Each structure stands twice: as structure tokens, then as C-alpha cells.
mmCIF file of C-alpha atoms in Angstrom:
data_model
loop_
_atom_site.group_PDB
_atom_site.id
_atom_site.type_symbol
_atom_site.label_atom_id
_atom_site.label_comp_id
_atom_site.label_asym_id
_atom_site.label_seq_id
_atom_site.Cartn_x
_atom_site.Cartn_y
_atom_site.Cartn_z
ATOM 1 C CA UNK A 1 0.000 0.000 0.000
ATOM 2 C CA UNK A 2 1.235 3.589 -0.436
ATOM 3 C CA UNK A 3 1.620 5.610 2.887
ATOM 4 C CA UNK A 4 -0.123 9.085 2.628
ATOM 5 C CA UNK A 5 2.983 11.258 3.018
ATOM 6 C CA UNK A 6 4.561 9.310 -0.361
ATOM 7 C CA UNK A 7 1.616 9.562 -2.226
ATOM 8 C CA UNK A 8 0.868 13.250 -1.121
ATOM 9 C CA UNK A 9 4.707 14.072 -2.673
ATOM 10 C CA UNK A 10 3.695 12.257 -5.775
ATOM 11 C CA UNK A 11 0.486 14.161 -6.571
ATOM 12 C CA UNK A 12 2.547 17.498 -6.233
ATOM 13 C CA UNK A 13 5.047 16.363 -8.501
ATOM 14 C CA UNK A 14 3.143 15.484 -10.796
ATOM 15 C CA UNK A 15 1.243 19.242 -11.883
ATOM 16 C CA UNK A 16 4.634 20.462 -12.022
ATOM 17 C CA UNK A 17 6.240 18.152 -14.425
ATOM 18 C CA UNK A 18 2.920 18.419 -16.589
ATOM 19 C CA UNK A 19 3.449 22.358 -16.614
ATOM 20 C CA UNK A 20 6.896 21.885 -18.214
ATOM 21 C CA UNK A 21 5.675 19.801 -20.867
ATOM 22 C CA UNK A 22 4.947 21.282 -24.262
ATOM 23 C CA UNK A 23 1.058 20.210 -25.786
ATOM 24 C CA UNK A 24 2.355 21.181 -29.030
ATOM 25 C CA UNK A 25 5.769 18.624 -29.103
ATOM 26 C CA UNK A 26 3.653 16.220 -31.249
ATOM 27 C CA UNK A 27 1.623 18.823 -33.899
ATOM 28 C CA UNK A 28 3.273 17.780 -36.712
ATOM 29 C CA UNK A 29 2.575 13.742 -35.939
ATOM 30 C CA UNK A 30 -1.459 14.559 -35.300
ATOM 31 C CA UNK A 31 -1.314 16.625 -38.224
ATOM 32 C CA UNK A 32 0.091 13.491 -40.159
ATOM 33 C CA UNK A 33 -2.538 11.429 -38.549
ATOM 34 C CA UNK A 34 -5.562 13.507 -39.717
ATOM 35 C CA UNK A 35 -4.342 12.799 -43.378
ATOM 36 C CA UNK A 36 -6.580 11.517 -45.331
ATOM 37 C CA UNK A 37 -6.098 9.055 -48.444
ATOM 38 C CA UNK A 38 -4.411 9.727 -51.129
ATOM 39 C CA UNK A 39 -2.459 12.504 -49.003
ATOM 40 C CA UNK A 40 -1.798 10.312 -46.043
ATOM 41 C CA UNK A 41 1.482 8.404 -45.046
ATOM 42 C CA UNK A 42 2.218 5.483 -42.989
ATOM 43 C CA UNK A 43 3.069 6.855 -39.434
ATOM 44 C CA UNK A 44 5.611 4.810 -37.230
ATOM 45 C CA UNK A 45 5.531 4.590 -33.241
ATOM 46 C CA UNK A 46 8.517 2.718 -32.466
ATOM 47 C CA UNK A 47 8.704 1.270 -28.867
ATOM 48 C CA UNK A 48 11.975 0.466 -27.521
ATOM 49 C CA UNK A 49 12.885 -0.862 -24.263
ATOM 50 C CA UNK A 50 12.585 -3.971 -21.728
ATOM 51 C CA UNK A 51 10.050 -6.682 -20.908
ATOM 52 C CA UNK A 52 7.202 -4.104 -20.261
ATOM 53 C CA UNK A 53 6.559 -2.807 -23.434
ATOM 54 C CA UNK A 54 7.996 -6.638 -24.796
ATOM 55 C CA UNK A 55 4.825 -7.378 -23.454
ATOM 56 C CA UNK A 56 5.908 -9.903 -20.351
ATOM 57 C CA UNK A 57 3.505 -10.530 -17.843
ATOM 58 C CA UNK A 58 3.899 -13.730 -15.393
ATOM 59 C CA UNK A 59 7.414 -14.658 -16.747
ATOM 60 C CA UNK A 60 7.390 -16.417 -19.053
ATOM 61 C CA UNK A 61 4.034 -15.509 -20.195
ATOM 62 C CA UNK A 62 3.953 -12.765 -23.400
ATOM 63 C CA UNK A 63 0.950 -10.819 -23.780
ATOM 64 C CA UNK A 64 1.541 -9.117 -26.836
ATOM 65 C CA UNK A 65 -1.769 -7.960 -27.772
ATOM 66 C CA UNK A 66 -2.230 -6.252 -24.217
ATOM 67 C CA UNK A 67 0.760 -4.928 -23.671
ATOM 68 C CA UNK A 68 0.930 -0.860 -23.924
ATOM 69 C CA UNK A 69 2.484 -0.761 -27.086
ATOM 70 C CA UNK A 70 -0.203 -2.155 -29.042
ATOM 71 C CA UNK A 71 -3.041 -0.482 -26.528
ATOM 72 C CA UNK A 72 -1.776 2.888 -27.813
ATOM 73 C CA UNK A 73 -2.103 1.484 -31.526
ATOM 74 C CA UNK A 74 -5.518 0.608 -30.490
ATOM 75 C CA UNK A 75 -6.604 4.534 -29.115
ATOM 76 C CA UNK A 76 -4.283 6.381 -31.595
ATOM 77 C CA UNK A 77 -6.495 4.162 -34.570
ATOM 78 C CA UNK A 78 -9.683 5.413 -32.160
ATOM 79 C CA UNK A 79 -8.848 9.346 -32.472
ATOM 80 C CA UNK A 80 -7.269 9.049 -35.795
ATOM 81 C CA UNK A 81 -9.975 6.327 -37.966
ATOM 82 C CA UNK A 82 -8.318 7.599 -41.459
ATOM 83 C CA UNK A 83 -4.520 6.956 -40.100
ATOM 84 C CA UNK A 84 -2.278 4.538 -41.344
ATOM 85 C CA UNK A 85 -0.443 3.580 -38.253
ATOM 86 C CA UNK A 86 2.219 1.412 -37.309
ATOM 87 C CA UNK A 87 3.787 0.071 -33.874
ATOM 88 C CA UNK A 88 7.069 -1.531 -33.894
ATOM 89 C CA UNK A 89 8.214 -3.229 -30.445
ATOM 90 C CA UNK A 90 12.225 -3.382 -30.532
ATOM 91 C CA UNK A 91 11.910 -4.207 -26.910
ATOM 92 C CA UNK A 92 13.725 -7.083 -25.050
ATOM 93 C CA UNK A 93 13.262 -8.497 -22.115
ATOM 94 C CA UNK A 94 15.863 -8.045 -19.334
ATOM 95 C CA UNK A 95 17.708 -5.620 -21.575
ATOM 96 C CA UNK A 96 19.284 -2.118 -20.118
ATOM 97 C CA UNK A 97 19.827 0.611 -21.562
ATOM 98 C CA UNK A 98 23.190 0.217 -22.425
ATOM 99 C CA UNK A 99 22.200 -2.750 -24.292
ATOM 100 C CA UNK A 100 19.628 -1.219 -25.905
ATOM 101 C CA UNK A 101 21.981 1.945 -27.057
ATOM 102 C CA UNK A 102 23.963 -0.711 -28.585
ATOM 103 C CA UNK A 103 21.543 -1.807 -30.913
ATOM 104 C CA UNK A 104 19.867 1.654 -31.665
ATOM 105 C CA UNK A 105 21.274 2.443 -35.069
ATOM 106 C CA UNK A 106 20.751 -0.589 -36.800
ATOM 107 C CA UNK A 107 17.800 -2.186 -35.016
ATOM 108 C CA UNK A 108 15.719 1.070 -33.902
ATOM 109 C CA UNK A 109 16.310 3.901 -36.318
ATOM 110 C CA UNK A 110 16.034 1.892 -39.150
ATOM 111 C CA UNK A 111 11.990 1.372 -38.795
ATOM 112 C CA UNK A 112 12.669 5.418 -39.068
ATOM 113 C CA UNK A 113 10.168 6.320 -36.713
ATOM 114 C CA UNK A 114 7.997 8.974 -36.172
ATOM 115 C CA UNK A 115 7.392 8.576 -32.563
ATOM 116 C CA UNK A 116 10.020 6.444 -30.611
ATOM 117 C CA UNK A 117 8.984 5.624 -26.905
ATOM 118 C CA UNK A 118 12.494 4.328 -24.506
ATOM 119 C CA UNK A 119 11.621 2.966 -21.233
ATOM 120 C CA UNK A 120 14.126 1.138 -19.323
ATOM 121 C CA UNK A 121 13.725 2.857 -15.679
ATOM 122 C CA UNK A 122 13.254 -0.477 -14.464
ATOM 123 C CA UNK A 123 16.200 -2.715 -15.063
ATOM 124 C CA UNK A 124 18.591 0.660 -15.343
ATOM 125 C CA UNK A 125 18.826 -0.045 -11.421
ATOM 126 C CA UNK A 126 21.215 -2.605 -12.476
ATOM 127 C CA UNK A 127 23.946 -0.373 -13.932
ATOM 128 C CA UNK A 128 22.904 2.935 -11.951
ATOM 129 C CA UNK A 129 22.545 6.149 -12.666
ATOM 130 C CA UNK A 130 25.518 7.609 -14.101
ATOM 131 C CA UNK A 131 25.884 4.885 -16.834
ATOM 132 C CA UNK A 132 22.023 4.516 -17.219
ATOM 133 C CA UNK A 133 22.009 9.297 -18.106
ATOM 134 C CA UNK A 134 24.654 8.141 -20.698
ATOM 135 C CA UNK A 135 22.799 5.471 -22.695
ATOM 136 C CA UNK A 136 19.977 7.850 -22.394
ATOM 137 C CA UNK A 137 21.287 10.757 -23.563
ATOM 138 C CA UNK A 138 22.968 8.682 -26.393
ATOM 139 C CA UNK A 139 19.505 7.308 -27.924
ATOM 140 C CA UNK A 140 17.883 11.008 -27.597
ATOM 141 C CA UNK A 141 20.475 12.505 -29.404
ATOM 142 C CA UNK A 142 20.727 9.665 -32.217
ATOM 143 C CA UNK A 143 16.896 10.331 -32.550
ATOM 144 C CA UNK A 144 16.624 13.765 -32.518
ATOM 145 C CA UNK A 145 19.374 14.371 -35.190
ATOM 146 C CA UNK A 146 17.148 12.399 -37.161
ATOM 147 C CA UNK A 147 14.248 14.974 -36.429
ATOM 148 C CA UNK A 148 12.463 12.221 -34.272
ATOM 149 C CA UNK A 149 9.703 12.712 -32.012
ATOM 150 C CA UNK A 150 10.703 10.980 -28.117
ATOM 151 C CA UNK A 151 8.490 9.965 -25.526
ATOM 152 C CA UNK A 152 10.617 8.920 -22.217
ATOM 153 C CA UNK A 153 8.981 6.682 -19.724
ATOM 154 C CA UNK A 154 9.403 6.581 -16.228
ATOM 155 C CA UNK A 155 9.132 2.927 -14.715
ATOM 156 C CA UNK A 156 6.215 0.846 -13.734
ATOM 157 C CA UNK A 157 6.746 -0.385 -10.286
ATOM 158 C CA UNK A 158 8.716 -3.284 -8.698
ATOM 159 C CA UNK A 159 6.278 -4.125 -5.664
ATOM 160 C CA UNK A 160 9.242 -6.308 -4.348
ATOM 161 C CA UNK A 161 10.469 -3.091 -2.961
ATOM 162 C CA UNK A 162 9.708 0.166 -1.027
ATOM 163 C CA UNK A 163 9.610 1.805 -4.713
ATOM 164 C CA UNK A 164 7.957 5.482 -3.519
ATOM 165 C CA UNK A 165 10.467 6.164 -0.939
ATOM 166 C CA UNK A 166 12.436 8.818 -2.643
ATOM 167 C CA UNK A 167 15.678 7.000 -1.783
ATOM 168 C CA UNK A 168 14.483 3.826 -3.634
ATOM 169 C CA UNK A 169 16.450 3.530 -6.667
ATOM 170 C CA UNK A 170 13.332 3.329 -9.171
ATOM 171 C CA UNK A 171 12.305 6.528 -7.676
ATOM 172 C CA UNK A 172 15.698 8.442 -8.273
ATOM 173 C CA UNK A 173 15.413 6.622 -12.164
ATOM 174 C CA UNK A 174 12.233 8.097 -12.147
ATOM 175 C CA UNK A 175 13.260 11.699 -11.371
ATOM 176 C CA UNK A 176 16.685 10.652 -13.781
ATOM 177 C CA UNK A 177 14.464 10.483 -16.958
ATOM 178 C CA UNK A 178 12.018 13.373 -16.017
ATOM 179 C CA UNK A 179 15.563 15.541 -15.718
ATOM 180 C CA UNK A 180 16.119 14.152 -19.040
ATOM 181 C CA UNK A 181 12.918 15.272 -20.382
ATOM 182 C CA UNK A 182 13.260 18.377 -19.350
ATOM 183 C CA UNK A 183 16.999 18.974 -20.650
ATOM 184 C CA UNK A 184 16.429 17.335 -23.887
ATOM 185 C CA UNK A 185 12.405 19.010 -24.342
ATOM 186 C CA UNK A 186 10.820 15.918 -24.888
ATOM 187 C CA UNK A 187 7.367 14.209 -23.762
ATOM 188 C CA UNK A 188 7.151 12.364 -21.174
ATOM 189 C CA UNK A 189 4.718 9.551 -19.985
ATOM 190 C CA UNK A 190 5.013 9.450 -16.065
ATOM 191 C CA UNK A 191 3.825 5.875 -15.979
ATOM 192 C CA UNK A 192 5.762 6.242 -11.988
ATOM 193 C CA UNK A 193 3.215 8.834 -11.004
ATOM 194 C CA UNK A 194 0.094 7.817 -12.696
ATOM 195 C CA UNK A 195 1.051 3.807 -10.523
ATOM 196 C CA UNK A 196 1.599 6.188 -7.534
ATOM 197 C CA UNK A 197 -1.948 7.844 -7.529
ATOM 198 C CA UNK A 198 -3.625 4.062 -7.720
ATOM 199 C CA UNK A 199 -4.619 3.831 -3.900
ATOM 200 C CA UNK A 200 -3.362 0.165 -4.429
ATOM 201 C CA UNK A 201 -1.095 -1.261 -7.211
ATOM 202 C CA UNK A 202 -0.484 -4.327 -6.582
ATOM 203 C CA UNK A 203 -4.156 -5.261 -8.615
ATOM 204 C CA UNK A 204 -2.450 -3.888 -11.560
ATOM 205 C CA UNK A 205 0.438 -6.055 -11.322
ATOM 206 C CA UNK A 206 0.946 -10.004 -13.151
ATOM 207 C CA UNK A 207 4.090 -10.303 -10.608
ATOM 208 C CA UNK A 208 6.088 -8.514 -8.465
ATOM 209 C CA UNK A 209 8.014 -6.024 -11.321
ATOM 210 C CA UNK A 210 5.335 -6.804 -14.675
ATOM 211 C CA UNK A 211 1.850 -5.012 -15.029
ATOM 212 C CA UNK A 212 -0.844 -6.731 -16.108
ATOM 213 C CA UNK A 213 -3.398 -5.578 -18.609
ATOM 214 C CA UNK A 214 -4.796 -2.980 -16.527
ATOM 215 C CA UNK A 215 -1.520 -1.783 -15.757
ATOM 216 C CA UNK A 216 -0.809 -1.339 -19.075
ATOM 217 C CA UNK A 217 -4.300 0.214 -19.708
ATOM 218 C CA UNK A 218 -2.851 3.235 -17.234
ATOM 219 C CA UNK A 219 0.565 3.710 -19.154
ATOM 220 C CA UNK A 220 -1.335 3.822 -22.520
ATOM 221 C CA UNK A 221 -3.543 6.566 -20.603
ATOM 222 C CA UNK A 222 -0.530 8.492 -19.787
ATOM 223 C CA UNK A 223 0.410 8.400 -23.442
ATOM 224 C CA UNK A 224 -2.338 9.197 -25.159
ATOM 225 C CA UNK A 225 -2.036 12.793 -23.885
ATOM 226 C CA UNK A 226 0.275 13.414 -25.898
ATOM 227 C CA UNK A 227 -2.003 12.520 -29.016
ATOM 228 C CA UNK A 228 -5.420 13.912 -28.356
ATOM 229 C CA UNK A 229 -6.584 16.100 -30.843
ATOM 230 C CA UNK A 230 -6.529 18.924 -29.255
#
């Protein structure tokens, strides 16, 4: 359960971050999305990362079709019936971001995306936070040189551990990528803060450190603000 004071800190984070966040960062994509045929284009969300967005739910159990990835397909296609859209999951499970900076050129920027989500927050505990900023800031840069449009994610939780207490290492990779998202102006889904407002997680959890489908039904939420028509 999360104690009052955490979840009280949480809830006045999370106005703030909002604030600093630019409603226009993805015109141009919602502008490609209201295309119509012939003048419309295929439009490619790219989703790169670990076993969340892979889809993993009760190792070794893959849920594909209700993992976030392809629940934002699903409400993007909703707002936008006369898109062509397409998701791409370059995710791995138990990859870091290292590993996944690796890989970037030849296995994530050649989709040539149009959207590309990174969210790692949860196994970057393994390498910490110095080494975790620098694969980070590596991908962003790659992407943005190439005039791509990023979405950083900050983790789902790991119930196995006191995750809101603000020394808790998933809660300083948290504020890590939020930094990042500020420094770099890109969105941001705060998938940590919208988990931290549920009076009780652990419903929204397959184990200990995987959501389950309503889990992922609350990061596609915290996505989708960035493409409502506004």
C-alpha cells in the first residue's frame, strides 16, 4: 500500500512536471494522422525498451496484444480512424539501456520512426545512474538528429520493494528520466506517477516487477495525452 505522506509528494510532482511539458511537441505527428487518403502516409511509433513494453507478464508468459504498445495502436487508430499507423516493439526483455543503445542504429532507427517511446527505468537499477544518463542521452540525441519525435517513460513499479520512498532507486530513475525530459524538451509519460496515484497497485500487477493488462491500460492513458486532438 502507499503511505499518505509518499503519495501526497507524488500528486505534487506530478502538476509540475505536466506544466513543463509542451502540448504542441507532437503537432506535426497529429497533423500526419488527420491525413486523409491519397495525401496520407504510414506513421511509425517505435517502442523500444525492456520486458514491459515486450509485453511480459507472469514470466514467461507474453501478452503481446495487451501490452501498452499495441493499446496505444488501439486509441491512436480510435482518435485518428483515417490513419495509417504502425507500432514496432524493438523491446527485449531483461535488456538495459546500455544494451539497448547498442543496438539503436541498426535495429531502432532503421523502422525510421515517427514517434520512438524508450523505457528502461526499471532494469537501469542494475547499472545505476551515471551509466544509465549516458545510454539515455545517447539514444535522444541519435533520434533527434534524425528529427524524431521521443516519448521517455518513467518505470512501472517493482512491488518487491519500497519503490515510492524517494531513496528507492526506481524513484531516483524516475526523477533521472524526467531531468532528461526536461533537458532534452521531450514528452514524457510518467507511468511512476500515474502507478503512484492508484490507492493500491499491486491489482495492476501479473508479478512482483510486470503489469498486467490494466496496468498497461494506465501507461497507454498516460500516453495518449500526448495525441489527443486537441
Amino acid at each position: 500500500m502507499i503511505t499518505t505522506g509518499k503519495l501526497i509528494l507524488v500528486l505534487l510532482m506530478a502538476p509540475l512536471i505536466a506544466a513543463a511539458q509542451d502540448t504542441n511537441y507532437l503537432a506535426p505527428i497529429r497533423t500526419e494522422l488527420r491525413k486523409t487518403w491519397p495525401d496520407n502516409r504510414a506513421v511509425q511509433l517505435v517502442f523500444h525498451g525492456h520486458s514491459v513494453p515486450a509485453g511480459y507478464f507472469a514470466t514467461p508468459a507474453v501478452h503481446t496484444l495487451e501490452a501498452y504498445p499495441q493499446g496505444v495502436l488501439q486509441a491512436v487508430k480510435t482518435l485518428y480512424p483515417t490513419a495509417v499507423v504502425n507500432t514496432i516493439v524493438t523491446a527485449i526483455g531483461g535488456e538495459n539501456s546500455e544494451q539497448g543503445a547498442k543496438r539503436f542504429a541498426t535495429e531502432v532507427l532503421t523502422h525510421r520512426p515517427d514517434v520512438l517511446f524508450i523505457d528502461y527505468g526499471l532494469n537501469d537499477r542494475a547499472i545505476g545512474l551515471p551509466r544509465a544518463k549516458a545510454a539515455w542521452e545517447a539514444m535522444i540525441k541519435a533520434a533527434q538528429a534524425q528529427g524524431i519525435k521521443v516519448i521517455l517513460l518513467t518505470p512501472s513499479p517493482d512491488t518487491s520493494t519500497d519503490w515510492l520512498a524517494k531513496d528507492n532507486p526506481l524513484s531516483r530513475h524516475a526523477e533521472q528520466i524526467r531531468a532528461l525530459a526536461r533537458q532534452y524538451h521531450t514528452a514524457l509519460a510518467d507511468s511512476y506517477a500515474a502507478f503512484a496515484r492508484q490507492p493500491d497497485v499491486k491489482p495492476l500487477m501479473a508479478q512482483s516487477n510486470h503489469p498486467n493488462g490494466q496496468g498497461h491500460k494506465l501507461i497507454v492513458k498516460e500516453i495518449l495525452n500526448w495525441f489527443q486532438q486537441l
